[in-house]
Amino acid sequence: MGCRVDHEIFDDEDVSISSVDGGKRIAAAIGGARGVILRNHGLLTVGSTIDSAVGYFLLMECCAEVQMKARDAHSISTESARRVHDEFDEVAGWQVFQWAQRTYVPDRAAIG
């Protein structure tokens, strides 16, 4: 994969988080990663702040879109993937969120 947000796969048919048990299974699947792909349901991301979690979500969604559009793309090396991963820390996640907020919510008064 050309872009990298470390993630896990939650390959369980029951992705309901309306129960504590369902939430615990998804949390266990995430482990120490920044995100999880829920089979047939989408993405979840985590961060030390809401801003960074949203930033990671935007990055991960963008990576997924790129991968779908470039199905014949070749994977990058593990070393390159690790280097990209290390560049996208909590600050980078926060910066992506700040960009999205400025882009999509130009009137900050609208969000209180």
Short mmCIF file of C-alpha atoms in Angstrom, two decimals:
data_model
loop_
_atom_site.label_atom_id
_atom_site.label_comp_id
_atom_site.label_asym_id
_atom_site.label_seq_id
_atom_site.Cartn_x
_atom_site.Cartn_y
_atom_site.Cartn_z
CA MET A 1 0.00 0.00 0.00
CA GLY A 2 1.43 3.40 -0.96
CA CYS A 3 0.00 5.35 1.97
CA ARG A 4 0.20 3.93 5.44
CA VAL A 5 -1.86 4.34 8.57
CA ASP A 6 -1.16 1.36 10.79
CA HIS A 7 -4.33 -0.62 11.09
CA GLU A 8 -5.86 -3.94 11.92
CA ILE A 9 -8.72 -5.86 10.33
CA PHE A 10 -11.90 -6.68 12.26
CA ASP A 11 -13.22 -9.67 10.36
CA ASP A 12 -16.30 -10.39 12.46
CA GLU A 13 -19.83 -10.42 11.12
CA ASP A 14 -21.16 -8.74 14.26
CA VAL A 15 -19.86 -5.19 14.21
CA SER A 16 -22.58 -3.84 16.45
CA ILE A 17 -21.20 -1.52 19.06
CA SER A 18 -24.58 -1.18 20.74
CA SER A 19 -23.32 -3.67 23.32
CA VAL A 20 -20.31 -3.47 25.60
CA ASP A 21 -19.11 -6.87 24.35
CA GLY A 22 -19.15 -5.71 20.72
CA GLY A 23 -17.19 -2.59 21.63
CA LYS A 24 -14.64 -4.63 23.58
CA ARG A 25 -14.07 -6.96 20.62
CA ILE A 26 -13.48 -4.04 18.27
CA ALA A 27 -11.17 -2.33 20.81
CA ALA A 28 -9.23 -5.59 21.17
CA ALA A 29 -8.91 -5.78 17.37
CA ILE A 30 -7.46 -2.25 17.22
CA GLY A 31 -4.86 -3.09 19.86
CA GLY A 32 -2.03 -0.58 19.56
CA ALA A 33 -2.87 0.44 15.98
CA ARG A 34 -4.31 3.77 14.89
CA GLY A 35 -7.24 2.27 13.06
CA VAL A 36 -9.28 -0.76 12.18
CA ILE A 37 -11.07 -1.77 9.00
CA LEU A 38 -14.47 -3.24 9.86
CA ARG A 39 -15.34 -5.87 7.25
CA ASN A 40 -18.18 -4.49 5.08
CA HIS A 41 -18.67 -1.49 7.37
CA GLY A 42 -15.82 0.99 7.01
CA LEU A 43 -13.11 2.44 9.21
CA LEU A 44 -12.57 3.40 12.83
CA THR A 45 -9.55 5.35 14.02
CA VAL A 46 -8.17 6.33 17.40
CA GLY A 47 -5.75 8.97 18.63
CA SER A 48 -4.70 10.69 21.81
CA THR A 49 -7.01 13.59 20.86
CA ILE A 50 -10.23 13.81 18.89
CA ASP A 51 -8.41 15.99 16.37
CA SER A 52 -5.73 13.40 15.68
CA ALA A 53 -8.28 10.55 15.52
CA VAL A 54 -10.25 12.50 12.89
CA GLY A 55 -7.02 13.32 11.06
CA TYR A 56 -6.04 9.63 10.98
CA PHE A 57 -9.52 8.79 9.68
CA LEU A 58 -9.16 11.28 6.84
CA LEU A 59 -5.70 9.91 5.98
CA MET A 60 -6.87 6.31 6.12
CA GLU A 61 -9.93 7.04 4.00
CA CYS A 62 -7.74 8.79 1.43
CA CYS A 63 -5.34 5.84 1.37
CA ALA A 64 -8.25 3.43 0.84
CA GLU A 65 -9.56 5.57 -2.01
CA VAL A 66 -6.15 5.67 -3.68
CA GLN A 67 -5.79 1.90 -3.31
CA MET A 68 -9.20 1.32 -4.90
CA LYS A 69 -8.41 3.63 -7.81
CA ALA A 70 -4.97 2.13 -8.41
CA ARG A 71 -5.59 -1.59 -8.05
CA ASP A 72 -2.54 -2.46 -10.13
CA ALA A 73 -0.21 -0.35 -8.02
CA HIS A 74 2.81 -2.11 -6.55
CA SER A 75 3.36 -2.27 -2.82
CA ILE A 76 6.14 -0.22 -1.28
CA SER A 77 8.80 -1.84 0.86
CA THR A 78 8.31 -2.44 4.56
CA GLU A 79 11.08 0.05 5.28
CA SER A 80 9.39 2.76 3.20
CA ALA A 81 6.03 2.01 4.80
CA ARG A 82 7.59 2.30 8.28
CA ARG A 83 9.23 5.62 7.39
CA VAL A 84 5.90 7.04 6.16
CA HIS A 85 4.16 5.69 9.26
CA ASP A 86 6.68 7.37 11.55
CA GLU A 87 6.21 10.70 9.76
CA PHE A 88 2.47 10.67 10.48
CA ASP A 89 2.44 11.05 14.25
CA GLU A 90 -0.21 12.66 16.48
CA VAL A 91 0.85 16.14 15.33
CA ALA A 92 0.35 15.15 11.68
CA GLY A 93 -3.09 13.75 12.51
CA TRP A 94 -3.95 17.01 14.29
CA GLN A 95 -2.72 19.04 11.30
CA VAL A 96 -4.91 17.06 8.89
CA PHE A 97 -7.90 17.73 11.16
CA GLN A 98 -7.08 21.45 11.28
CA TRP A 99 -6.86 21.54 7.47
CA ALA A 100 -10.22 19.76 7.15
CA GLN A 101 -11.82 22.12 9.65
CA ARG A 102 -10.55 25.22 7.79
CA THR A 103 -11.60 23.73 4.44
CA TYR A 104 -15.06 22.47 5.33
CA VAL A 105 -16.06 24.75 8.22
CA PRO A 106 -14.80 28.20 7.25
CA ASP A 107 -17.04 29.89 9.86
CA ARG A 108 -15.71 28.61 13.18
CA ALA A 109 -18.66 30.27 14.95
CA ALA A 110 -20.81 27.55 13.39
CA ILE A 111 -19.22 24.92 15.63
CA GLY A 112 -19.27 26.95 18.84
#
